[in-house]
């Protein structure tokens, strides 16, 4: 404080003083150990200044408060203006003396005996010190200055003053505008050590170096001279001075400084050596610096830690190359190491500090984890027991690293983290998201922490019972625990449940919640890779699980496990978790359980369970067990539940049939083994099952068919002659039934199938029976009948009944043919009735004449009718069939050949007889014969009999006929053009449906199946007839054959096989087709083929509608359109590097097939391809593009929409559902519940997400209530002030809109402030609204638990307190005033108490204080006077006993009572309007202080409660209103509410009693004597000194 006294007060006053012209302003300090005042002071300080001297106004100002003569003179360069500066001398002295212009007064801090006021009451000096005493000490040889101030120093301040005088820097003089000389000297009989003073320091020379008017600055050169100690040598030091003036900005002007228009910056630059004094002590600097740091830390205990740590920016963290500075730096460090200056984390609202060596620094990632755990509500108090404290997060930042290194604050060792995680049980207490972040931290620091954390149980998994269990990373790495996870959430949850069903002990899965958190993590890929490396944890697919399961089943051979595994596969397929292709691929290796419960690992075939099967009806039991045909057990036919999923019999049966290939009749493929059932008599149903089976096997062309036929040749068919084998049976035709009917009983001896037994259904199996050898009709039955007849004849048993069948037989035989080798070719193209010589043997050929007599065709004659009726060409001609066709053509030639006259035979002379021949009917002209020739050609072309030679001959004739007269060229051309005679790759085609190949067709032929003329058949010479072929309609150029491309387009399965040339050729075809006259040139068939993925883009092969044309040419209009929104890598733009720049020439053609070529197109395709992106910049551009062109998805696809959320680096991220996103979270409350999009995307995109994706703009009331409920469930039931303020700000904003119904139902706990400043959630029934401050204070001290609802600090005007209290009330909270029960414990009667006059306590000064304060709030006049009347109407009672007041509260939740007592010295009984006081002991300062505080409290609370609600509603309250009045009343009490003292106090506090309040006070009080003794007067000088003051008093009275 001496520092302020010396360097501030007197320097300031001297600078503000006025000096006579020609006077060099000088300020001098003289220190002496002589007691010239006679007060017993150990030392005296003289302060001398040669200004004009004191006047009456100066005396009056120095004897008052706030009446500075400098007020309002800032623009003239005055520094002081408050009127209290001189009073600071009382810090170093108890009695200052002033000698100036004849005035010689002194002031004393002790109250005056007459008026009781100290500090400002002047007293004339008659005795010591005298002017001569002062002159002697100052220096008798010098002239005494106009002002001398004598300060007898307090004993404890002597050293401080000496030190300050020694430390005054001489360069201070450079920055003062008036003072030209500064002198500090010592005048002592015995000089004291440590005072090193300069005799004089003065400005000896000043040179103006220029003025810069444009910047309002000037430049000077000053010479500073100094004379040290007794040395007579004056040293001069030069400085360059720069001063620049700046105007005060209007926004920075305040009322107290309104006269200040500008401010000045002054800089001094030493020119050469600087003026220095004394030696600095590094230890002192270090000590002072450390004390300053501690003081800064303690300056504001209520301030947040973040505001306290700014002092660390000033620490000398960096080493200095200067030895002296480095010594100071070390001194500072040594001092600070012993101070509690490091704030550490308490994980509560309390602030705590420790020494640097007791604190540790955290890895930022772990600190972030702890912050999240605290927000989650996990108790972290046990962390403080880890020997070292955690450095506060506000200090443990990178920018403070140098400062912390300087102080020796070390980072925590690796083992600390392991111990912290284990002791605080963070693994199980943390939420899944935080747990994953903890794993990320462990993995990123594995190299250093593996020895400590490796053996800790840190990995979660699901055990066999479905519970979450833990294992260590080391045990997992040794595969003691194999922990797995699925690739997708569906895979993971399903495999996890299946794993529990199987009960395998060697494999476990992550909990589902952990998997989800792992996928959401920004470090998902890193963590998976690290866990795979260090814990052998791996991702597992369904196929991997499949292989593991099969291996386990093969080892254990557990039938129950096999059945469960089958259910697993069945449900995996139904959930689309595995493709049917993969199941089909792996299912042959799946073990099955047979009917005996045995596990079969290998089998050749599988039969469905016998129960309900067809094969069971046919065979009863499995006859092929030895052939490894496995019959499935009955377990496969039961309904059951697996992993929570129900399996129906149909579902499992279908799965076994489709994928396990379980077979039933007729699909069952039999082995080559014996089939005993076929040798027994079959029922009709069994026979039909067998026939169905046979038919199916014939259709499938089974390799085992022939063997099966051999095995079913038993007698199983029912005939009229009994059961027979199929080859011995006969089935008559319907038209032949009459013949057999006429035979009578004769047919019962023939094995004709009994159709009545088979209910006539047997005829639907005619083809199958015929294949089995059953005879059909009389022709095939002939040998059988003949044999029977011959046997009868031999036995001479032929009767009429036998003769008639014989005759009928002869009639039927008339259509038969006896085989001859000449029939071989024709038998291939006709179904001829040859007699079965294999049945009769070769002997049948010895009866040719007899057979001929019966009508059988014998030999190769007279056959045409039979052949024509039975001709049957093959459906699919091949090489062999063509050979057969030659036989047909040969016959046609025999029947239809043209009879040309053989001119050679007639030696060429026959041509001269044309007319004679014509008269005979011979056709001699071409016109007469052309019809026959053309008809024959048509016949040949239709039969595809034109050989290469004939075709080329025809083309050659056409070439020669062209242009010749008398040749029907056009007719011949038409004949050739309309017939299918040209062999192409698609078979025989007419010319107009054919293409002649050349190089132009090469590229397009790679992607289209075209009817090119078969040059392999015709040879290369076919190209020489290009013109003739073109005339006939053959397409010889691409332009003419584009329609074939449209019809035959066929892309290869692998799009990589499509060359750029092929694609461009296809686009050329499309251009030609579009240029045609038909608008439907692109057929639906063609466009359907176009939808394949054949266009190469920068994102792979895409369909046309998924592709975009970019065209990177600088002059391209297209690229400019896309360039405004998208970049090349954003969308599947066509790969110009592959196709070349010519691709842009086909812009219209590409547009026609669906390619997006214009900006604004392809929005849907871009949206579908969004999921392929992971680059945040690209995704953001695509969103902007979609937003720009107003894209909206179909309503059916909105459920599939996802939004990309990038990680903090923007390099990775994840696709999330819109339901977990909101556009904004103003208060940052929902970071754990929602993904806030305005943190990732630009503001213009937010409406797009809202409109298209349906993202909520902000969390809803339901979300807020859900969040509050989560907070209510926190273990510690605590929330932060920010969380509380944000939540209730929102509730206040929507209260009226929602009516509060949902909020009332959703909130069970409300916030309350704890003793340590935290916000705790408590049952709302146990809280009260603090509407009465007196019981609030009492119960706050009496109850350990909070009782009052939380109220926001005044710095948050957005939460109206009145509205918040109203909401609390709606939620069921009671007011404390209505709930508290109170009573007085003292028992004396009021009549026994001493009654005091009201005005003795409620004085005029008290009313002035109250009314002036209320006027400033402001409160209206009527209310102010009503409040004042409350004080005046009080009955004042005095007691000598303590006043005990008891209070009681009932907590509704458990009917618990909270009792409190308060000892009072002042008690305001409001019901009877009495003020009871306990008289304080005047000699006990503590009691007086306690009484003053209670009196001020009672009065303030009693008055303010009457207006508090009104002020809150009007938002006129100013914080802290109670403290303001309380402090005024308390201070007024110490002033005895003296009117003059109160007026002085009000001026200091800038308060004023209004005129109407003065009138009110005057009318309420009697007139009191207001005369005050101001001075102790001396008769000769009192008039001079008191006149101005007396005048001032008269002026004040007139104003009143």
PDB file of C-alpha atoms in Angstrom, residues 1030-1130:
ATOM      1  CA  UNK A1030     -27.278 -55.952-101.583  1.00  0.00           C
ATOM      2  CA  UNK A1031     -29.818 -55.925-104.462  1.00  0.00           C
ATOM      3  CA  UNK A1032     -31.557 -58.884-102.851  1.00  0.00           C
ATOM      4  CA  UNK A1033     -31.771 -57.000 -99.533  1.00  0.00           C
ATOM      5  CA  UNK A1034     -28.687 -58.254 -97.711  1.00  0.00           C
ATOM      6  CA  UNK A1035     -27.277 -55.609 -95.286  1.00  0.00           C
ATOM      7  CA  UNK A1036     -23.735 -54.937 -96.415  1.00  0.00           C
ATOM      8  CA  UNK A1037     -23.048 -51.696 -94.434  1.00  0.00           C
ATOM      9  CA  UNK A1038     -23.729 -50.756 -90.803  1.00  0.00           C
ATOM     10  CA  UNK A1039     -26.247 -48.109 -91.746  1.00  0.00           C
ATOM     11  CA  UNK A1040     -28.454 -50.706 -93.456  1.00  0.00           C
ATOM     12  CA  UNK A1041     -28.303 -53.238 -90.637  1.00  0.00           C
ATOM     13  CA  UNK A1042     -28.862 -51.197 -87.489  1.00  0.00           C
ATOM     14  CA  UNK A1043     -32.254 -52.836 -86.982  1.00  0.00           C
ATOM     15  CA  UNK A1044     -30.453 -56.171 -86.574  1.00  0.00           C
ATOM     16  CA  UNK A1045     -28.346 -54.597 -83.789  1.00  0.00           C
ATOM     17  CA  UNK A1046     -31.490 -53.441 -82.018  1.00  0.00           C
ATOM     18  CA  UNK A1047     -32.932 -56.952 -82.223  1.00  0.00           C
ATOM     19  CA  UNK A1048     -29.782 -58.915 -81.513  1.00  0.00           C
ATOM     20  CA  UNK A1049     -28.108 -56.774 -78.838  1.00  0.00           C
ATOM     21  CA  UNK A1050     -26.551 -59.077 -76.283  1.00  0.00           C
ATOM     22  CA  UNK A1051     -24.043 -57.735 -73.819  1.00  0.00           C
ATOM     23  CA  UNK A1052     -21.488 -60.162 -72.390  1.00  0.00           C
ATOM     24  CA  UNK A1053     -21.825 -61.210 -68.774  1.00  0.00           C
ATOM     25  CA  UNK A1054     -18.570 -59.487 -67.927  1.00  0.00           C
ATOM     26  CA  UNK A1055     -18.807 -55.798 -68.932  1.00  0.00           C
ATOM     27  CA  UNK A1056     -15.014 -55.610 -69.032  1.00  0.00           C
ATOM     28  CA  UNK A1057     -15.235 -57.472 -72.347  1.00  0.00           C
ATOM     29  CA  UNK A1058     -16.974 -54.494 -73.996  1.00  0.00           C
ATOM     30  CA  UNK A1059     -14.376 -52.429 -75.824  1.00  0.00           C
ATOM     31  CA  UNK A1060     -14.566 -48.700 -76.365  1.00  0.00           C
ATOM     32  CA  UNK A1061     -14.905 -49.279 -80.111  1.00  0.00           C
ATOM     33  CA  UNK A1062     -17.914 -51.553 -79.517  1.00  0.00           C
ATOM     34  CA  UNK A1063     -19.609 -48.962 -77.345  1.00  0.00           C
ATOM     35  CA  UNK A1064     -19.009 -46.156 -79.840  1.00  0.00           C
ATOM     36  CA  UNK A1065     -20.241 -48.385 -82.684  1.00  0.00           C
ATOM     37  CA  UNK A1066     -23.403 -49.068 -80.685  1.00  0.00           C
ATOM     38  CA  UNK A1067     -23.942 -45.325 -80.192  1.00  0.00           C
ATOM     39  CA  UNK A1068     -23.486 -44.826 -83.940  1.00  0.00           C
ATOM     40  CA  UNK A1069     -26.220 -47.403 -84.556  1.00  0.00           C
ATOM     41  CA  UNK A1070     -28.489 -45.557 -82.132  1.00  0.00           C
ATOM     42  CA  UNK A1071     -27.821 -42.320 -84.011  1.00  0.00           C
ATOM     43  CA  UNK A1072     -28.783 -43.969 -87.310  1.00  0.00           C
ATOM     44  CA  UNK A1073     -31.928 -45.456 -85.794  1.00  0.00           C
ATOM     45  CA  UNK A1074     -32.959 -42.123 -84.298  1.00  0.00           C
ATOM     46  CA  UNK A1075     -32.395 -40.413 -87.649  1.00  0.00           C
ATOM     47  CA  UNK A1076     -34.945 -42.748 -89.256  1.00  0.00           C
ATOM     48  CA  UNK A1077     -38.498 -41.759 -89.993  1.00  0.00           C
ATOM     49  CA  UNK A1078     -39.987 -43.943 -87.249  1.00  0.00           C
ATOM     50  CA  UNK A1079     -40.219 -42.436 -83.785  1.00  0.00           C
ATOM     51  CA  UNK A1080     -40.169 -45.882 -82.255  1.00  0.00           C
ATOM     52  CA  UNK A1081     -36.789 -46.803 -83.680  1.00  0.00           C
ATOM     53  CA  UNK A1082     -35.580 -47.853 -80.221  1.00  0.00           C
ATOM     54  CA  UNK A1083     -37.787 -50.795 -79.374  1.00  0.00           C
ATOM     55  CA  UNK A1084     -38.729 -51.851 -75.859  1.00  0.00           C
ATOM     56  CA  UNK A1085     -36.612 -54.978 -76.302  1.00  0.00           C
ATOM     57  CA  UNK A1086     -33.607 -52.862 -77.199  1.00  0.00           C
ATOM     58  CA  UNK A1087     -34.120 -50.409 -74.339  1.00  0.00           C
ATOM     59  CA  UNK A1088     -34.540 -53.310 -71.934  1.00  0.00           C
ATOM     60  CA  UNK A1089     -31.113 -54.667 -72.930  1.00  0.00           C
ATOM     61  CA  UNK A1090     -29.728 -51.165 -72.532  1.00  0.00           C
ATOM     62  CA  UNK A1091     -30.489 -51.249 -68.799  1.00  0.00           C
ATOM     63  CA  UNK A1092     -27.489 -53.489 -68.239  1.00  0.00           C
ATOM     64  CA  UNK A1093     -24.327 -52.191 -66.586  1.00  0.00           C
ATOM     65  CA  UNK A1094     -22.188 -51.662 -69.677  1.00  0.00           C
ATOM     66  CA  UNK A1095     -20.988 -48.033 -69.491  1.00  0.00           C
ATOM     67  CA  UNK A1096     -17.593 -47.534 -67.839  1.00  0.00           C
ATOM     68  CA  UNK A1097     -17.596 -44.588 -65.434  1.00  0.00           C
ATOM     69  CA  UNK A1098     -15.205 -43.281 -62.811  1.00  0.00           C
ATOM     70  CA  UNK A1099     -17.180 -45.368 -60.313  1.00  0.00           C
ATOM     71  CA  UNK A1100     -17.124 -48.613 -62.310  1.00  0.00           C
ATOM     72  CA  UNK A1101     -19.649 -50.017 -64.766  1.00  0.00           C
ATOM     73  CA  UNK A1102     -23.095 -48.475 -64.526  1.00  0.00           C
ATOM     74  CA  UNK A1103     -26.393 -48.563 -66.354  1.00  0.00           C
ATOM     75  CA  UNK A1104     -27.162 -45.592 -68.620  1.00  0.00           C
ATOM     76  CA  UNK A1105     -29.604 -44.027 -66.190  1.00  0.00           C
ATOM     77  CA  UNK A1106     -26.887 -44.208 -63.494  1.00  0.00           C
ATOM     78  CA  UNK A1107     -24.255 -42.587 -65.724  1.00  0.00           C
ATOM     79  CA  UNK A1108     -23.392 -38.925 -66.284  1.00  0.00           C
ATOM     80  CA  UNK A1109     -21.648 -37.192 -69.184  1.00  0.00           C
ATOM     81  CA  UNK A1110     -19.074 -34.702 -67.890  1.00  0.00           C
ATOM     82  CA  UNK A1111     -16.901 -33.765 -70.894  1.00  0.00           C
ATOM     83  CA  UNK A1112     -13.771 -32.220 -69.397  1.00  0.00           C
ATOM     84  CA  UNK A1113     -13.045 -30.062 -72.466  1.00  0.00           C
ATOM     85  CA  UNK A1114     -12.458 -26.461 -71.316  1.00  0.00           C
ATOM     86  CA  UNK A1115     -14.823 -25.132 -73.976  1.00  0.00           C
ATOM     87  CA  UNK A1116     -17.537 -27.621 -73.178  1.00  0.00           C
ATOM     88  CA  UNK A1117     -20.872 -26.248 -72.123  1.00  0.00           C
ATOM     89  CA  UNK A1118     -21.625 -29.521 -70.383  1.00  0.00           C
ATOM     90  CA  UNK A1119     -18.622 -29.429 -68.084  1.00  0.00           C
ATOM     91  CA  UNK A1120     -19.427 -25.859 -67.085  1.00  0.00           C
ATOM     92  CA  UNK A1121     -22.901 -26.926 -66.067  1.00  0.00           C
ATOM     93  CA  UNK A1122     -21.636 -29.752 -63.876  1.00  0.00           C
ATOM     94  CA  UNK A1123     -18.665 -27.687 -62.680  1.00  0.00           C
ATOM     95  CA  UNK A1124     -20.956 -25.395 -60.786  1.00  0.00           C
ATOM     96  CA  UNK A1125     -22.165 -28.228 -58.572  1.00  0.00           C
ATOM     97  CA  UNK A1126     -20.261 -31.480 -58.979  1.00  0.00           C
ATOM     98  CA  UNK A1127     -16.715 -32.595 -59.561  1.00  0.00           C
ATOM     99  CA  UNK A1128     -15.522 -35.530 -61.611  1.00  0.00           C
ATOM    100  CA  UNK A1129     -15.167 -37.911 -58.667  1.00  0.00           C
ATOM    101  CA  UNK A1130     -18.584 -37.060 -57.203  1.00  0.00           C
TER     102      UNK A1130
END
